[in-house]
mmCIF file of C-alpha atoms (C1' of nucleotides) in Angstrom:
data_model
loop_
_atom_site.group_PDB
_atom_site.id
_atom_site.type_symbol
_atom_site.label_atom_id
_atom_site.label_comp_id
_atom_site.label_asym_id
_atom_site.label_seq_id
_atom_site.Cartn_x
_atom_site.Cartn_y
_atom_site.Cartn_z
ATOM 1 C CA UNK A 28 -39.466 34.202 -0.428
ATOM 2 C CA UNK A 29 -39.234 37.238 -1.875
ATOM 3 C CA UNK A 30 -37.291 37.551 -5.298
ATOM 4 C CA UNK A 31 -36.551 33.356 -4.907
ATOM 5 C CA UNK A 32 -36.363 32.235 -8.868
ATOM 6 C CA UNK A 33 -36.546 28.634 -9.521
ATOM 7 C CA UNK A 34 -34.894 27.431 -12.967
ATOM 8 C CA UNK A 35 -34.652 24.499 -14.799
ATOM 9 C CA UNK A 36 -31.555 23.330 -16.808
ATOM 10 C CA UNK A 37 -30.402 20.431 -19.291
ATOM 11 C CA UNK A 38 -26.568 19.372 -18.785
ATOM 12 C CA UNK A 39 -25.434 16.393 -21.488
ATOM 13 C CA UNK A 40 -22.734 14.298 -20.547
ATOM 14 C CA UNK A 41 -20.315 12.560 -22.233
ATOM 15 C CA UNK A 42 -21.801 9.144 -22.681
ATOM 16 C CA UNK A 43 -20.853 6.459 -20.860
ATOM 17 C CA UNK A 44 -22.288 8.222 -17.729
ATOM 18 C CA UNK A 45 -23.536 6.569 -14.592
ATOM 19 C CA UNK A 46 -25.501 9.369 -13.010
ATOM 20 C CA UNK A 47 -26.132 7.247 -10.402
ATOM 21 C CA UNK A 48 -22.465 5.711 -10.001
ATOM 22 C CA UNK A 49 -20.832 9.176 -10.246
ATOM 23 C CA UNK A 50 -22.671 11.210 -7.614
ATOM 24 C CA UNK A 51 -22.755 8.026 -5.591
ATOM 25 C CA UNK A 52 -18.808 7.742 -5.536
ATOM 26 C CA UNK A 53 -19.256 11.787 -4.735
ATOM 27 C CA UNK A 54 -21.051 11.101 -1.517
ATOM 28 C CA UNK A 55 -18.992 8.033 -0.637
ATOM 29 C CA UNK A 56 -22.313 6.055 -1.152
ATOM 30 C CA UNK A 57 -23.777 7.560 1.458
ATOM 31 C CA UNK A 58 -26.805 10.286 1.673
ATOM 32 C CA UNK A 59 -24.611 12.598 2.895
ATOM 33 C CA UNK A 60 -21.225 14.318 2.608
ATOM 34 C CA UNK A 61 -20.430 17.076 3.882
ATOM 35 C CA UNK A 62 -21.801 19.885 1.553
ATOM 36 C CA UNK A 63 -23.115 17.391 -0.754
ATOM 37 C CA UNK A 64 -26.294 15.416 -0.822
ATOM 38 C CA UNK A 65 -27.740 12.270 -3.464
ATOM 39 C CA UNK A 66 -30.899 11.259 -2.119
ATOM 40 C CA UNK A 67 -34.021 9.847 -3.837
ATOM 41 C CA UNK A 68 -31.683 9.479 -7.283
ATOM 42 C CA UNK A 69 -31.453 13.698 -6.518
ATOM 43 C CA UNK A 70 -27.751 15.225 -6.322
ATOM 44 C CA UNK A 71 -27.773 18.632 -4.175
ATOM 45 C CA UNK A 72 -24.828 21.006 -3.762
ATOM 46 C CA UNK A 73 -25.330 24.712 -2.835
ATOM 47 C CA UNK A 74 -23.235 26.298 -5.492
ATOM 48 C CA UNK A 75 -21.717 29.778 -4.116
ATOM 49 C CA UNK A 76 -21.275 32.068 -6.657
ATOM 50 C CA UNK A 77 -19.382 34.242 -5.274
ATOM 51 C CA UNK A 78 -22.432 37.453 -4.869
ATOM 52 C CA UNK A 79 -25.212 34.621 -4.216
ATOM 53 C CA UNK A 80 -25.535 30.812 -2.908
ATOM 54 C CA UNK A 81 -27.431 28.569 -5.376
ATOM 55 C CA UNK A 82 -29.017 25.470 -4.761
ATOM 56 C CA UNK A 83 -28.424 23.061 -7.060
ATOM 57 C CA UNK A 84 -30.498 19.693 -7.219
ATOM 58 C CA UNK A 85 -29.516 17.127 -10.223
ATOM 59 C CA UNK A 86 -31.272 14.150 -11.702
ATOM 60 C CA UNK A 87 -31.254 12.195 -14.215
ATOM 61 C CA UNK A 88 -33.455 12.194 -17.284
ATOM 62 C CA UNK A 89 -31.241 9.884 -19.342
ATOM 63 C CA UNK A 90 -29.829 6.342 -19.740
ATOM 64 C CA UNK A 91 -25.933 5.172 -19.005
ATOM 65 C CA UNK A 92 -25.600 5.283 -23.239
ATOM 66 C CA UNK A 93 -27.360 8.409 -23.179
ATOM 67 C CA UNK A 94 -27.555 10.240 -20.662
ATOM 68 C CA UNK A 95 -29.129 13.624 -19.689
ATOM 69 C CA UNK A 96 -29.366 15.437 -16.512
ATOM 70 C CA UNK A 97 -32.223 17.648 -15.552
ATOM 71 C CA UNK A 98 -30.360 20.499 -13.336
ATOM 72 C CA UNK A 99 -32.933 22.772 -10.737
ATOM 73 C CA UNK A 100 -31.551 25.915 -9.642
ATOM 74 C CA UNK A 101 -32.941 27.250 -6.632
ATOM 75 C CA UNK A 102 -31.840 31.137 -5.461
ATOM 76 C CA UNK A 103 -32.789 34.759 -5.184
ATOM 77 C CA UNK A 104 -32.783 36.729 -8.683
ATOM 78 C CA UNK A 105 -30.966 33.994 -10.680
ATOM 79 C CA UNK A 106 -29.599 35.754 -14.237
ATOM 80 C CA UNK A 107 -28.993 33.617 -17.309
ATOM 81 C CA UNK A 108 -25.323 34.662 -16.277
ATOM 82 C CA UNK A 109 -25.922 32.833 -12.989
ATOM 83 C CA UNK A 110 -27.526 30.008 -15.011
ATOM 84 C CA UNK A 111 -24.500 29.618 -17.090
ATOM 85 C CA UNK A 112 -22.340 29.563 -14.428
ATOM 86 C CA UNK A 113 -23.980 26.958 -12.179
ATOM 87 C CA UNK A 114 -24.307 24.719 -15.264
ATOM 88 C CA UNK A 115 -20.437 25.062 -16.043
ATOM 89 C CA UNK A 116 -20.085 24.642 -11.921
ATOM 90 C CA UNK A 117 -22.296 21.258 -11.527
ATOM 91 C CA UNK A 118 -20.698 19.860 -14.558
ATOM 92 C CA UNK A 119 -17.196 20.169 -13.239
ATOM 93 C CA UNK A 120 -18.570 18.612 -9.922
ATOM 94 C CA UNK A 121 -19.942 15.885 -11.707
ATOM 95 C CA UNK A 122 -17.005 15.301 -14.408
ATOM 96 C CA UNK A 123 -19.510 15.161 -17.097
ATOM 97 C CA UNK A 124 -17.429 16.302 -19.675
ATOM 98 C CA UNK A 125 -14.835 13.014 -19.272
ATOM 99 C CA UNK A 126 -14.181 10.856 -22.354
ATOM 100 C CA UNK A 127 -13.718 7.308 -20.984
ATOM 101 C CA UNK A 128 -13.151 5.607 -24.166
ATOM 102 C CA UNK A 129 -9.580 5.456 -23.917
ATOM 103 C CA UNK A 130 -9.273 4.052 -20.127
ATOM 104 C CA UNK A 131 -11.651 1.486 -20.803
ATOM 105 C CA UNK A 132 -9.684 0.685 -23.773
ATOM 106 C CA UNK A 133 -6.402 0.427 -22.027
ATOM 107 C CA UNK A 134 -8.337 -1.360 -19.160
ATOM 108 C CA UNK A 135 -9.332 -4.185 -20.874
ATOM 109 C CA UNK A 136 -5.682 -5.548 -21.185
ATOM 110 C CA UNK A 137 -5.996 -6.255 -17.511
ATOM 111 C CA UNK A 138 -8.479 -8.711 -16.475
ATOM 112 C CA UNK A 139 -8.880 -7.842 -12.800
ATOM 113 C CA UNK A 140 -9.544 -3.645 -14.114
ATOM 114 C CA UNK A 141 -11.804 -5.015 -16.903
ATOM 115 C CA UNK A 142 -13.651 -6.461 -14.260
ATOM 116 C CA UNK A 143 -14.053 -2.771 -12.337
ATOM 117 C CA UNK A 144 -14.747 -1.437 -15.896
ATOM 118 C CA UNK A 145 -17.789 -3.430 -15.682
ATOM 119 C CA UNK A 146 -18.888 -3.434 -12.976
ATOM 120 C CA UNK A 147 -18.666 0.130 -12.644
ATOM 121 C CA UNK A 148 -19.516 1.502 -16.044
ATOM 122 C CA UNK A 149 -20.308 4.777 -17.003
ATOM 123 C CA UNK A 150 -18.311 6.487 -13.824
ATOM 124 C CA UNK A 151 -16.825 9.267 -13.981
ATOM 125 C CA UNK A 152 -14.441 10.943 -11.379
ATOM 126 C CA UNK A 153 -16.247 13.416 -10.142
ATOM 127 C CA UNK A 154 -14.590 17.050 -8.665
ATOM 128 C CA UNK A 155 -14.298 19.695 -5.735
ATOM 129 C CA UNK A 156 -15.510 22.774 -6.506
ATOM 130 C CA UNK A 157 -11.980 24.049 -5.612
ATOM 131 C CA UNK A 158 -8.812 23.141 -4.552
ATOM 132 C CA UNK A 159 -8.774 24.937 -1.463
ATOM 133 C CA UNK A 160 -11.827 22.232 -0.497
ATOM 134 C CA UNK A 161 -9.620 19.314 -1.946
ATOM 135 C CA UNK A 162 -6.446 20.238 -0.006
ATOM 136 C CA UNK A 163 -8.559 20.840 3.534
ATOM 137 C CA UNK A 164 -10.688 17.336 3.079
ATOM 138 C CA UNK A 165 -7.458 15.576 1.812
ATOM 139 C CA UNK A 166 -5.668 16.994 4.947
ATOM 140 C CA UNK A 167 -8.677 16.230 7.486
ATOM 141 C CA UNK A 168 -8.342 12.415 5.973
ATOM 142 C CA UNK A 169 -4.912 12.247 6.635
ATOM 143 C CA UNK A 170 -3.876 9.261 8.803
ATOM 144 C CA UNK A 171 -7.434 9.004 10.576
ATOM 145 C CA UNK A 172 -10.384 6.626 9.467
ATOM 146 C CA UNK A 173 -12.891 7.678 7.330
ATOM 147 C CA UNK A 174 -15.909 7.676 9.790
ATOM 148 C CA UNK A 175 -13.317 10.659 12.203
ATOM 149 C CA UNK A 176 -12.819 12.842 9.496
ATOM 150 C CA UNK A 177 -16.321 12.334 8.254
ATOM 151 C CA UNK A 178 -17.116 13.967 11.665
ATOM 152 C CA UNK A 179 -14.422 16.363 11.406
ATOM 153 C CA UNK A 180 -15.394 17.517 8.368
ATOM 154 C CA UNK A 181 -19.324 17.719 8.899
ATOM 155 C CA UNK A 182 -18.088 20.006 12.207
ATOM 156 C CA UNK A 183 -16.123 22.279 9.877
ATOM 157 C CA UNK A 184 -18.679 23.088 7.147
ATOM 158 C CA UNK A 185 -21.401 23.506 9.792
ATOM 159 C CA UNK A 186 -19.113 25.887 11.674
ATOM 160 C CA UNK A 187 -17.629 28.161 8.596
ATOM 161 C CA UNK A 188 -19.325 27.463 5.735
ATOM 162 C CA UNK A 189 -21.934 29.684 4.202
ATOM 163 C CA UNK A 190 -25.420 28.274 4.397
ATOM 164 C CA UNK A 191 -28.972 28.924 3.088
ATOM 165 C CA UNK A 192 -32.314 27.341 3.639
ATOM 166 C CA UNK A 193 -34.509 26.313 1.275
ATOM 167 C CA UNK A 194 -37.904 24.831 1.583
ATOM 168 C CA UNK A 195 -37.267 24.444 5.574
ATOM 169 C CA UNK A 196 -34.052 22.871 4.818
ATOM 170 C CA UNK A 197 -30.684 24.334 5.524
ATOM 171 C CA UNK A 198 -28.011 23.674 2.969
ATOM 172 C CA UNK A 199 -24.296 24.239 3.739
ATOM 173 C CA UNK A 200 -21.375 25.601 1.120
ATOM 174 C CA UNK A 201 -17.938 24.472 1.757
ATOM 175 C CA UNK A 202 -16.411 26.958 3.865
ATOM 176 C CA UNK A 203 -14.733 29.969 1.850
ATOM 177 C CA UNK A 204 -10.939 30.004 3.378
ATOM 178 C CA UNK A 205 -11.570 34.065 4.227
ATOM 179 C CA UNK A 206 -13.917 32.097 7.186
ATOM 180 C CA UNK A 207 -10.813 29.944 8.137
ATOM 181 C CA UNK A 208 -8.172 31.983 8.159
ATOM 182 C CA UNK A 209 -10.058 34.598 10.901
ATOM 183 C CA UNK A 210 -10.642 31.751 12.876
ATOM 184 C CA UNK A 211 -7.784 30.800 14.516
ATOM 185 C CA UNK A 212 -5.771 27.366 15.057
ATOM 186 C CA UNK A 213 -6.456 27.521 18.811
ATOM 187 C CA UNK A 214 -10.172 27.369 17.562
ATOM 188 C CA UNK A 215 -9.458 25.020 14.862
ATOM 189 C CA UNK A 216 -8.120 22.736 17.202
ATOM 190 C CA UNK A 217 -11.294 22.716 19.445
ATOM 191 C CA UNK A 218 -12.916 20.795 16.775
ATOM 192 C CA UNK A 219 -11.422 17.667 17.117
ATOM 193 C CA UNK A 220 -8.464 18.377 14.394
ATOM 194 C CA UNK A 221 -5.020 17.761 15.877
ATOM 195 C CA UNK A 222 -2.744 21.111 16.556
ATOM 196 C CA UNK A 223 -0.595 20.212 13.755
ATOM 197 C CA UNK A 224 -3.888 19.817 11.298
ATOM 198 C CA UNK A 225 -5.019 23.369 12.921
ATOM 199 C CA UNK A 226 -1.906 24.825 11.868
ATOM 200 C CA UNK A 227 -1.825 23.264 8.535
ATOM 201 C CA UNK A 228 -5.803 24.151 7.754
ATOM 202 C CA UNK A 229 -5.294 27.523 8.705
ATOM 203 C CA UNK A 230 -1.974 27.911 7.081
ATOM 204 C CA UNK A 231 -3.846 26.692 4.083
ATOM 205 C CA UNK A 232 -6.885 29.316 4.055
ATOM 206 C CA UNK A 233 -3.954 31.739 4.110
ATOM 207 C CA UNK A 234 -2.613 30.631 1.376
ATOM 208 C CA UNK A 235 -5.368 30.515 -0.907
ATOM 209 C CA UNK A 236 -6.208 33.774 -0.457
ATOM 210 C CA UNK A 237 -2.541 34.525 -1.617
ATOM 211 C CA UNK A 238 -3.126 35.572 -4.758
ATOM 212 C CA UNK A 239 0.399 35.433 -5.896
ATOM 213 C CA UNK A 240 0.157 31.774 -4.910
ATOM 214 C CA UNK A 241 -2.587 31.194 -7.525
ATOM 215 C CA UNK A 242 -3.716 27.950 -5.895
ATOM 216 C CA UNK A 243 -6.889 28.398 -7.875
ATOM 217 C CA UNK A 244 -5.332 28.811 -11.201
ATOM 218 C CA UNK A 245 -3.230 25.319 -11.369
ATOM 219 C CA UNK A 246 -4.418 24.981 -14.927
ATOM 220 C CA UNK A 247 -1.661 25.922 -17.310
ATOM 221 C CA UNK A 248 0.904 23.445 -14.643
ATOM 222 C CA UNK A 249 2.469 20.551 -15.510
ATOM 223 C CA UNK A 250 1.042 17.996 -13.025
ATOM 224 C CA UNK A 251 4.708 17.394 -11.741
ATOM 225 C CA UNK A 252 4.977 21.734 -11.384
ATOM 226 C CA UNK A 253 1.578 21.589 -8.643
ATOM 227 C CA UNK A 254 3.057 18.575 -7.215
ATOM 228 C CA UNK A 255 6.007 21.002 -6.732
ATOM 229 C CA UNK A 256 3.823 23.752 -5.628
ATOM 230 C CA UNK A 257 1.612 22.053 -3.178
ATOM 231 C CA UNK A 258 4.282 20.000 -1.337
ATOM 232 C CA UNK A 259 6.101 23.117 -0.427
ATOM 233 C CA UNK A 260 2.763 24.298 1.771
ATOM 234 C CA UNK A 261 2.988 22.985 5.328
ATOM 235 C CA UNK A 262 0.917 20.113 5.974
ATOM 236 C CA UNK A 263 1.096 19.024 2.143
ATOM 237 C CA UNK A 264 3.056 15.672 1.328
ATOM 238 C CA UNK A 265 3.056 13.522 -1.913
ATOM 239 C CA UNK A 266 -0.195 12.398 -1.353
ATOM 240 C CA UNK A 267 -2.163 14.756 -0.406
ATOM 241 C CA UNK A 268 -0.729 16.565 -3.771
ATOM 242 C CA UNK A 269 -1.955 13.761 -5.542
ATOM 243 C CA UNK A 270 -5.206 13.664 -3.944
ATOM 244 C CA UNK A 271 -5.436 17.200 -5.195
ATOM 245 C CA UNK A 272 -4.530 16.602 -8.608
ATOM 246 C CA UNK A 273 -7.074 13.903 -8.659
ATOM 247 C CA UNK A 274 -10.026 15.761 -7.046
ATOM 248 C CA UNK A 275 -9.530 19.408 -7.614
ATOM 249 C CA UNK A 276 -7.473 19.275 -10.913
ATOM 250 C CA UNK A 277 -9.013 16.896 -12.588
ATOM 251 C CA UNK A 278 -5.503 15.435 -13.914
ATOM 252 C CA UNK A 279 -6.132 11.582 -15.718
ATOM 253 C CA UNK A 280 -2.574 9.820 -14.440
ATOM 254 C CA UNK A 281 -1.856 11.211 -10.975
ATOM 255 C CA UNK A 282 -1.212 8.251 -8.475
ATOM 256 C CA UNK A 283 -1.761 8.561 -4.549
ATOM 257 C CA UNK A 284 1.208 6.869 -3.072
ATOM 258 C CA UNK A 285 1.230 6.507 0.166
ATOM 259 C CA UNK A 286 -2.533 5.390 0.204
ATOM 260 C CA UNK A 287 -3.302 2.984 3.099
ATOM 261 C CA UNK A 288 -6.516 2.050 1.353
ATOM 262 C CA UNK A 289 -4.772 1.958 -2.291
ATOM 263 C CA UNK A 290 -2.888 -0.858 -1.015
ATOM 264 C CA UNK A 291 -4.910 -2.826 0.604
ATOM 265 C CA UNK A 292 -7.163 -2.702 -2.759
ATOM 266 C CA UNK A 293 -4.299 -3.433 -4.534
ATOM 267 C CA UNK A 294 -3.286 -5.962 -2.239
ATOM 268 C CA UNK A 295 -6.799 -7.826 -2.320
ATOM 269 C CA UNK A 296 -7.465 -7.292 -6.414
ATOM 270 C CA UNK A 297 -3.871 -8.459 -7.769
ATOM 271 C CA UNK A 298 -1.560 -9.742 -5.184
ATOM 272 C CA UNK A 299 -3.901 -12.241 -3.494
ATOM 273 C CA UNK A 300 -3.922 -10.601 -0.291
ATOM 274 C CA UNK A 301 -0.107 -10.325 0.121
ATOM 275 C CA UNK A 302 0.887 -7.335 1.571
ATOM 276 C CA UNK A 303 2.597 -4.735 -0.952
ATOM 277 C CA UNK A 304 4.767 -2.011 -0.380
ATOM 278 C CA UNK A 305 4.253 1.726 -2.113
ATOM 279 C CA UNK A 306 6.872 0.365 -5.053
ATOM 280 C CA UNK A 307 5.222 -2.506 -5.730
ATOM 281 C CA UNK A 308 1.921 -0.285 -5.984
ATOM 282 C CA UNK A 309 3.599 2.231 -8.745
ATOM 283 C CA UNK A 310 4.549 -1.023 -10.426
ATOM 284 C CA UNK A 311 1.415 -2.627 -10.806
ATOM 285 C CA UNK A 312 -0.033 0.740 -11.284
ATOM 286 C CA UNK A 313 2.524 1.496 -14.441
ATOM 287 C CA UNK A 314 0.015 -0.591 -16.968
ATOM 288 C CA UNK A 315 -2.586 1.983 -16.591
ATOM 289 C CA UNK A 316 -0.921 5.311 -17.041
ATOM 290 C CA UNK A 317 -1.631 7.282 -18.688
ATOM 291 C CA UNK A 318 -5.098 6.919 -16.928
ATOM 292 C CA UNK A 319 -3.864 6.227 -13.141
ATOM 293 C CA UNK A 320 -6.297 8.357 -11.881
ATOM 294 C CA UNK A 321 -9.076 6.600 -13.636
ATOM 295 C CA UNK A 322 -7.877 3.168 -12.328
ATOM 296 C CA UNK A 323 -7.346 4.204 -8.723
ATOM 297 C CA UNK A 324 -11.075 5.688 -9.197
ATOM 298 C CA UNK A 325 -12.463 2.613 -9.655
ATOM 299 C CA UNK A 326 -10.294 0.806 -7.311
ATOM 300 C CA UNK A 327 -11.871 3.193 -4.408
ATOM 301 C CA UNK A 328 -15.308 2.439 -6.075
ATOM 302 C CA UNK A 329 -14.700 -0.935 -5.152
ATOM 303 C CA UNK A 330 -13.793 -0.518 -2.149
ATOM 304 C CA UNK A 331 -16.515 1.918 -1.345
ATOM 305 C CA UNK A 332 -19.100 -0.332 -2.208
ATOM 306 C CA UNK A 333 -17.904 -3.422 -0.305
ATOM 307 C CA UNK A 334 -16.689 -5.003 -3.338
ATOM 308 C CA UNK A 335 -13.306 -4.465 -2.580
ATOM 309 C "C1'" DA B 7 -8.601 -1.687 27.375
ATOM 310 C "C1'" DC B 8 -6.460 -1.910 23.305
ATOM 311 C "C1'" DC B 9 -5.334 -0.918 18.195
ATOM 312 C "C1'" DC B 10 -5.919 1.098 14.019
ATOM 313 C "C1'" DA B 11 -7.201 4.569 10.576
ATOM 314 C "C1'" DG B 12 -7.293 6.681 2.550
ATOM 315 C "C1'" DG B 13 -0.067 11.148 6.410
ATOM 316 C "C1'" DC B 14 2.796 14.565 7.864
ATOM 317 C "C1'" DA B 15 6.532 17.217 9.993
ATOM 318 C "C1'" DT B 16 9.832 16.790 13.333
ATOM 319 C "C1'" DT B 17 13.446 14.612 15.695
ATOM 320 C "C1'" DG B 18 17.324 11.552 16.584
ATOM 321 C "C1'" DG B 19 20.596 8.292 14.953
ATOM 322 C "C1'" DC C 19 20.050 10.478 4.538
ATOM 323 C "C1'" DC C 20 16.659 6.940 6.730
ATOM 324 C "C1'" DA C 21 13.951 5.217 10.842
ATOM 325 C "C1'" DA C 22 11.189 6.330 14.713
ATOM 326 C "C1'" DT C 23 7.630 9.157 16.955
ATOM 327 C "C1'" DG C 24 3.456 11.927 18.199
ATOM 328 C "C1'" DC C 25 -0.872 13.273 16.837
ATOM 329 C "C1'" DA C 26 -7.047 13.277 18.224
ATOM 330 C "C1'" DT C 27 -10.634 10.441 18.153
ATOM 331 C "C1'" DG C 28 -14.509 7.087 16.816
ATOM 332 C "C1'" DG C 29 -15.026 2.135 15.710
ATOM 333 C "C1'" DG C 30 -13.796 -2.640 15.786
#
DNA sequence: ACCCAGGCATTGG
DNA sequence: CCAATGCATGGG
């Protein structure tokens, strides 16, 4: 334990914030996934920082209409620098900073998302830490059900990601694509991926560590440009793009065509269980823009909680 | 034993 | 240019 700080942070978010509802539709509802954690009303990510891996344990110390979040840091030597930085980190994850107003606004014109708005109030979408972790997860989700990939995923971040142990527990990081790309898709492909997903993960770690790609940097983009960008890698289609834009980018009107799920949600919420096709998806979707993402957020929330 | 799952690139018409 | 096909593997 030697040189282990332990430091105690407040993060505010934008009210209306379900901490509870947000790191909930983080973990799928579930105590665990992958690198993340929400157990006991306690969210837990290791952060890495790059020089140092920082455990980060979130709860609430708020209500819905006012919330506050009590953030515990947990690592060796921990600067206010590193303070800053895990606060900033854990706030992206967690989407705090999201102004929901004007969805909920433009959701009330439609009875069946007023209803989500409800029921679901105070949720925000919550983020990757990067979009090298959105693009492998999106592409390890491709085409299998979510209970495969769950395994796929949990076989990955054991295997490559960085890890740390705290208080007898060992805490996982999602894997840093440096660790992927000198594995190997012969390896890859051991863990249950198909070749074609070994190529494509692999392929991927190489390209984020392109720096003339600037994967990381998607900021200054139009959301049409990293569409552009990200469908040209191999592996990436429209929706996985979207996915990313969604998760990693944080973009409020991005729409994941293609989506088995999305349609059957769809399907069940406004076309009384008649089957739809991808067009009739963008159609129905149309009334929400500019806050698509928002809407298919808490279309998935209903179908993550059974409600869908 | 079957069939499907929060897609994608490749191939063949 | 559009339709068909293979992919790994756990659950229903």
């Amino acid at each position: 334990m030697n040189g282990m700080d332990r430091l105690t942070a407040t993060i505010r978010p934008t009210a209306p914030f379900d901490f509870e509802l947000t790191a909930g539709y983080h973990t799928y509802f579930q105590s665990r996934y992958g690198t993340d954690s929400m157990e006991d009303g306690v969210y837990r990510r290791l952060l890495d920082l790059g020089d140092k891996l920082v455990l980060a344990s979130v709860r609430s110390a708020g209500t819905t209409a006012e919330p506050e979040l009590v953030l515990d840091l947990q690592g060796p030597e921990l600067s206010t620098e590193d303070v800053d930085l895990a606060k900033e980190r854990v706030s992206w994850l967690l989407g705090v900073d999201q102004d929901l107003a004007s969805f909920y606004e433009l959701a009330q014109a439609d009875e069946a998302m007023a209803g989500l708005v409800e029921r679901f109030y105070g949720l925000h979408l919550p983020h990757t830490a990067t979009v090298f972790e959105a693009l492998v997860l999106a592409v390890l989700g491709q085409q299998i059900s979510t209970s495969v990939a769950r395994i796929i995923r949990t076989l990955l971040i054991e295997t490559f990601g960085p890890s740390a142990k705290f208080d007898g527990e060992t805490y996982y990081a999602f894997p840093r694509p440096e660790a992927i790309w000198a594995s190997s898709p012969a390896e890859l492909h051991t863990m249950k991926l198909t070749r074609r997903k070994s190529e494509y993960v692999h392929g991927l770690a190489g390209s984020a560590l392109d720096k003339a790609m600037g994967l990381e940097s998607l900021g200054s983009l139009t959301d049409q440009e990293i569409v552009a960008k990200l469908t040209g890698l191999r592996g990436v289609g429209l929706w996985t793009a979207q996915w990313v834009l969604i998760r990693a980018v944080g973009r409020p009107d991005a729409l994941p065509l293609g989506d088995l799920a999305l349609r059957r949600v769809v399907s069940r919420l406004f076309m009384d269980g008649a089957d739809v096709t991808d067009a009739q998806v963008e159609e129905i979707a149309r009334r929400w823009s500019p806050y698509r993402t928002y809407a298919t957020v808490y279309l998935f929330s209903a179908l993550r909680t059974g409600a869908g």
